[in-house]
XYZ file of C-alpha atoms in Angstrom:
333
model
C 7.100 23.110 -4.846
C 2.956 23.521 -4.952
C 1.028 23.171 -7.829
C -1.780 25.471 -7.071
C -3.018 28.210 -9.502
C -1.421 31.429 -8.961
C -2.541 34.896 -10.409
C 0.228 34.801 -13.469
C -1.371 31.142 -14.382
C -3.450 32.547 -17.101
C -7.069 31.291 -15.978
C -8.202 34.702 -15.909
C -12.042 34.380 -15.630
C -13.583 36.322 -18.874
C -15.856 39.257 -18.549
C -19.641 38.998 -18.062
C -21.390 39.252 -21.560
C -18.299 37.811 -23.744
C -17.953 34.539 -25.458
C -17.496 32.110 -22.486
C -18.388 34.536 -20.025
C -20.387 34.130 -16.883
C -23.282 36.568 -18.338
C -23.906 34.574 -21.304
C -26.014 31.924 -19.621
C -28.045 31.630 -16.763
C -27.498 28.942 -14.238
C -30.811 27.536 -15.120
C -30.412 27.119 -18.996
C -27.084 25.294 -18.153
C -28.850 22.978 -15.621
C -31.944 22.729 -18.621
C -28.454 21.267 -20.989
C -26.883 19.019 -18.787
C -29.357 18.067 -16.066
C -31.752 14.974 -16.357
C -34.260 15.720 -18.764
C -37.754 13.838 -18.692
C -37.049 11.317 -21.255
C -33.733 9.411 -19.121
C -36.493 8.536 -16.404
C -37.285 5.568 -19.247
C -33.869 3.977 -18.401
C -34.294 3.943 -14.969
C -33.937 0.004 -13.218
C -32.783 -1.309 -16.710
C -29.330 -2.776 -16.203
C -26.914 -2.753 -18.945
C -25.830 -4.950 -21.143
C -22.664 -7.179 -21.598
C -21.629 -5.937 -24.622
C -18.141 -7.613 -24.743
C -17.786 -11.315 -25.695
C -16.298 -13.531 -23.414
C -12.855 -15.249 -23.884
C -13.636 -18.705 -22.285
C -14.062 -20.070 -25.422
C -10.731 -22.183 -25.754
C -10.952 -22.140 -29.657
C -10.152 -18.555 -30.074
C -7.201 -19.299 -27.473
C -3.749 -18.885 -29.422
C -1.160 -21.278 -28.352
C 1.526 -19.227 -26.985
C 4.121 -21.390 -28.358
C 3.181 -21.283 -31.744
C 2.355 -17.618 -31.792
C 5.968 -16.702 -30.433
C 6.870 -18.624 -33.511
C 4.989 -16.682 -36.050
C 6.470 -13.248 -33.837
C 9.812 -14.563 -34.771
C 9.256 -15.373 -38.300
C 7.788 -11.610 -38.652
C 10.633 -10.117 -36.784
C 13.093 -11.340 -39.391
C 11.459 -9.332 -42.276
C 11.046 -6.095 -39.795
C 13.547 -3.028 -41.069
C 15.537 -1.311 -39.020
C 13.168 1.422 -39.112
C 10.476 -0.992 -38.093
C 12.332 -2.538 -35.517
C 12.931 0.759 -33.745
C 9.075 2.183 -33.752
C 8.016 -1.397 -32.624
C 10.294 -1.269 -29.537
C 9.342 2.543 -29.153
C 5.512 1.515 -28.901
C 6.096 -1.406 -26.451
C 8.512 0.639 -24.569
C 5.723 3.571 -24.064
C 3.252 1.630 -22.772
C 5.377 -0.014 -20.260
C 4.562 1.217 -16.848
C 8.622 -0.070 -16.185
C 12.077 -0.481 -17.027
C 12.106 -3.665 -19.894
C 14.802 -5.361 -20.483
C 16.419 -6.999 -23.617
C 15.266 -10.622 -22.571
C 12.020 -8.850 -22.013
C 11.951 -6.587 -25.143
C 12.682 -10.011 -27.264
C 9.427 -11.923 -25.277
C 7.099 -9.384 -26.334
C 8.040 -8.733 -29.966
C 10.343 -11.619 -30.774
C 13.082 -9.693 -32.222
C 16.313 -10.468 -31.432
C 19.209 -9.248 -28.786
C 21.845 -7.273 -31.234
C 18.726 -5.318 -33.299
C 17.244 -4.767 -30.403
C 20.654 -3.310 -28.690
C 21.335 -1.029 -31.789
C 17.857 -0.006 -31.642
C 18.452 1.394 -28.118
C 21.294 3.248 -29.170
C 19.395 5.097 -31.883
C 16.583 5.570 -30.076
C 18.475 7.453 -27.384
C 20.003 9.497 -29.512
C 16.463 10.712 -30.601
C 14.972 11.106 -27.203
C 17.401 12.297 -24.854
C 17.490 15.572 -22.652
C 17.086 19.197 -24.594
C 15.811 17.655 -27.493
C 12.911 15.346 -26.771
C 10.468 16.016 -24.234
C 9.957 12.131 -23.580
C 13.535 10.614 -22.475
C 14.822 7.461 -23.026
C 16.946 6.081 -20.187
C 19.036 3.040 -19.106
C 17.531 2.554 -15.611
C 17.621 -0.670 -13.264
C 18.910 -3.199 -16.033
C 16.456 -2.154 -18.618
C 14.989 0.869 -20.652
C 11.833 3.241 -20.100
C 10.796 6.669 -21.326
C 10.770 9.388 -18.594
C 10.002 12.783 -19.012
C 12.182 15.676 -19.712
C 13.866 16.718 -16.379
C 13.958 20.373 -17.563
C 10.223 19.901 -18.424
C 9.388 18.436 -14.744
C 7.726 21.713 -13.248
C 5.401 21.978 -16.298
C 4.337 18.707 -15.703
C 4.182 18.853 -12.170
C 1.831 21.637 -12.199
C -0.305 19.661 -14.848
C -0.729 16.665 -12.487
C -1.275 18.876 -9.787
C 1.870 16.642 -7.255
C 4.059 17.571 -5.437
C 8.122 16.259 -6.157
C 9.031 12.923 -3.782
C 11.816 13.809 -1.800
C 13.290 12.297 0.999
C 14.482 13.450 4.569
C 17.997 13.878 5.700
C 17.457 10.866 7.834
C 16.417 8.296 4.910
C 18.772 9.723 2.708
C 21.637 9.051 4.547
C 20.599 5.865 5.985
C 19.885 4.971 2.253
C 23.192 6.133 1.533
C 24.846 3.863 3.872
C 23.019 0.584 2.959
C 23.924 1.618 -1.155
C 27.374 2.242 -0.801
C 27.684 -0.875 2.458
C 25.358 -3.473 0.957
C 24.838 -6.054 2.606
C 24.587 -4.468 5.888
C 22.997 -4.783 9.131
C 20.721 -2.561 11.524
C 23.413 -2.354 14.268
C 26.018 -1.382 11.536
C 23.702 1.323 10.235
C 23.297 2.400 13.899
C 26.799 2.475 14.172
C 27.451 5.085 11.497
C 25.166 7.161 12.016
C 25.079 7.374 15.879
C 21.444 6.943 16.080
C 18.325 4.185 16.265
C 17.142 3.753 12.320
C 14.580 1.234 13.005
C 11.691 3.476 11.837
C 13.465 4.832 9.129
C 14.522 1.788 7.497
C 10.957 0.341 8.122
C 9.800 3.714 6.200
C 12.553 3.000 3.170
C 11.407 -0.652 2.988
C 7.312 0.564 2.870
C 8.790 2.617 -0.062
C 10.282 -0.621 -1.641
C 13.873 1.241 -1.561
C 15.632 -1.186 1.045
C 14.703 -5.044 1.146
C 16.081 -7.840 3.405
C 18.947 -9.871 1.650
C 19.163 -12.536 4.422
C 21.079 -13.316 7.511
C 24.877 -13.008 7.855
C 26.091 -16.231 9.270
C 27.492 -15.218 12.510
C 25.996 -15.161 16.419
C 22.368 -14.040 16.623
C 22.266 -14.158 12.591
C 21.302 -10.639 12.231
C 19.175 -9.599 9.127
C 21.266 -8.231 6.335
C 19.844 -4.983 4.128
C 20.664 -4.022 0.969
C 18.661 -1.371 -1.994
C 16.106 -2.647 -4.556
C 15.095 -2.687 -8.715
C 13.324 0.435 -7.128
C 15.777 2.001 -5.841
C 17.674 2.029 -8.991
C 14.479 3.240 -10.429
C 14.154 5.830 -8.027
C 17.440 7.292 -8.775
C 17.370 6.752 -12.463
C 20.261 4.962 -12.367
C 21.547 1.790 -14.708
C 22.935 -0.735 -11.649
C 24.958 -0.276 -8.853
C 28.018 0.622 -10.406
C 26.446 3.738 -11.770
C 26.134 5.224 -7.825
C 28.520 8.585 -7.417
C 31.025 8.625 -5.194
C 30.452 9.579 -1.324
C 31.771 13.412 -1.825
C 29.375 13.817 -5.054
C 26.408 11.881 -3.092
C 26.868 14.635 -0.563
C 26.708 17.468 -3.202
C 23.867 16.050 -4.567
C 21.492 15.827 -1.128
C 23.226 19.572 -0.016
C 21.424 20.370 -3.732
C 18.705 19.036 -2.784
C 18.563 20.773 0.914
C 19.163 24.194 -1.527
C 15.908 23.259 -3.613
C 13.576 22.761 -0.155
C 15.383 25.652 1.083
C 14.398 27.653 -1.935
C 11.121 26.570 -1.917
C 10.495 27.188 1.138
C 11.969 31.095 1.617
C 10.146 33.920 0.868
C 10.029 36.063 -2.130
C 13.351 37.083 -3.652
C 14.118 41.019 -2.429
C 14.614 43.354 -4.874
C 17.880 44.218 -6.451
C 19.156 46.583 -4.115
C 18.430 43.908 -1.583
C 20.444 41.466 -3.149
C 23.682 43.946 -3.646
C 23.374 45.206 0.370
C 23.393 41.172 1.018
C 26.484 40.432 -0.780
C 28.036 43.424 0.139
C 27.695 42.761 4.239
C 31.050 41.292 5.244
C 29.763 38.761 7.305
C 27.794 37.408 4.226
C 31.244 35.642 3.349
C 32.259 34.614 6.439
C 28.931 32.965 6.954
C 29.564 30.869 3.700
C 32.699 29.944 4.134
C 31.081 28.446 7.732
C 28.750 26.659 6.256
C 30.994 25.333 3.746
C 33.498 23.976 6.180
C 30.568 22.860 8.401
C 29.241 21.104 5.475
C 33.133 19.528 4.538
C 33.174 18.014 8.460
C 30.321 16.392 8.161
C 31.445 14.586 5.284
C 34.624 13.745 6.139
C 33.092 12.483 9.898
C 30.874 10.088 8.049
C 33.460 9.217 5.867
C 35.708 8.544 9.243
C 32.905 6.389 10.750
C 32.563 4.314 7.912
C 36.006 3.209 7.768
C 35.988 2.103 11.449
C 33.091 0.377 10.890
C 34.760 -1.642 8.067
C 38.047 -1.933 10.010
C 36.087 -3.584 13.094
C 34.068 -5.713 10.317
C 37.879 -7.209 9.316
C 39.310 -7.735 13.218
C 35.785 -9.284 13.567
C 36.411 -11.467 10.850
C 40.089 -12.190 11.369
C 38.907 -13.262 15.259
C 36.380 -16.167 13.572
C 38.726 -17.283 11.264
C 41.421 -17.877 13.303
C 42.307 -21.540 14.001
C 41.242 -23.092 17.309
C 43.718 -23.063 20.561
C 44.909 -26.419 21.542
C 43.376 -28.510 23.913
C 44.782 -29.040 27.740
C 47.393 -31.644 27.650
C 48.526 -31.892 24.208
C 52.199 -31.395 24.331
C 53.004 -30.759 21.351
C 50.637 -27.597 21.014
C 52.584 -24.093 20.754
C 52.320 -23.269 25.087
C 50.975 -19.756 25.974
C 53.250 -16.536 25.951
């Protein structure tokens, strides 16, 4: 979706000789207003001023211990009221998901008011009634935005929606639902190199390396981020959708590009000749199926992948053959 001004945007230009209009001032008497006059030349080579005191001297240093004491000793006499707009500030300015442990560092008020200060709290800003959301997102809380609300304020910040390809979604896909996996497993899967894009989803802070799996060549293990989960909105790991509703959601998203991308809508009649072609059914039910083999292909490959994982694993576990000339080994078949 674009963000630039189009004619229904309402910054019609008013008409020359109205209030605000181009014909009620000349550019000259604006540049006379705002221009340079004759008397700024007076400043000119003076440098400014400090006019904020520095903090170096270590009098007017609190001691952080003793002022996390005096938080806690006001938090006790906080009402639940209190309690809730005091998170609701600190959670605003927060430029993250906080958690509880972090929530209780910065106002000193502990877990269980803090927890049932959450709850009410999302009941007040959650979707279709606030504009400003309150969500559970990568082990802590943070105010988002109204999804519905997310074109108006696209178009206000002038950006364009992140969205990811095909590729990095389902390579992403892979290492969520696989975690900890490898490059060659990934490779595997999908049938094709993913060096660049996992390089690309670990620039993004979406993928990180875990380690090394302890086997020959120790090769580097993947797995998703705090990022990810903020990416994603979602609370932990757990919260990830199944593979079949994973797919629905990135074919939703393919529909949105899609959408954005086509033309403009025909007219009625255009729309009731499409859906009354007979191929226009047959051609859905394609893609549908299509869409279904796909799914159930990756879904195939997957499950090899984890079945040669186990014989892999079964082959390094088993015990060591006997040496030559112990006779009371098990002999060969």
């Amino acid at each position: 979706m674009t963000t630039g001004n189009g004619p229904d945007d309402g910054d019609e230009t008013p008409a020359p000789g109205t209030p605000g209009g181009p014909g009620q001032f000349s550019e000259e008497e604006i540049a006379a207003v705002t221009g340079p006059g004759p008397d700024d030349a007076e400043l000119d080579g003076v440098e400014a001023a400090a006019i904020e005191e520095d903090s170096d001297d270590t009098e007017n240093v609190p001691d952080l211990q003793s002022s996390f004491e005096k938080l806690l000793a006001k938090s006790r006499n906080l009402s639940p009221d209190r309690i809730r707009t005091v998170l609701e500030s600190v959670l605003f300015v927060a430029e993250r998901p906080l958690s509880v442990d972090e929530l209780y560092q910065a106002t000193g008020i502990p877990r269980e008011p803090i927890l049932q200060a959450m709850d009410q709290l999302s009941g007040i800003h959650r979707e279709g009634i606030s504009g400003v959301v309150l969500y559970e997102v990568a082990g802590g809380w943070q105010f988002r935005t109204d999804p519905h609300s997310a074109e108006y304020v696209r178009r206000y910040l002038r950006v364009k929606p992140q969205r990811l390809t095909r590729a990095a979604v389902e390579t992403l896909a892979i290492i969520a639902y696989r975690q900890p996996v490898t490059r060659p497993e990934l490779e595997d899967i999908r049938g094709v190199d993913c060096g660049a894009v996992l390089k690309a989803l670990m620039d993004r802070k979406l993928v990180k390396i875990l380690g090394k799996r302890e086997e020959v060549g120790r090769p580097i293990l993947y797995g998703t981020t705090r990022e990810f989960l903020e990416f994603f909105a979602l609370k932990d790991l757990s919260a990830l959708p199944t593979l079949r509703e994973f797919h629905e959601l990135t074919q939703e998203h393919r529909d949105i590009v899609e959408k954005e991308a086509a033309p403009p809508a025909p007219k009625a009649e255009g729309t009731v000749a499409a859906l009354s072609d007979p191929n226009f059914t047959k051609r859905m039910e394609k893609n549908e199926a299509a869409s279904e083999a796909a799914l159930e292909e990756l879904e195939e490959a997957m499950a090899a992948a984890e079945r040669s994982q186990k014989v892999s694993a079964s082959i390094l576990e088993s015990p060591p053959s006997p040496e030559k000339g112990d006779s009371e080994g098990p002999k060969p078949e």
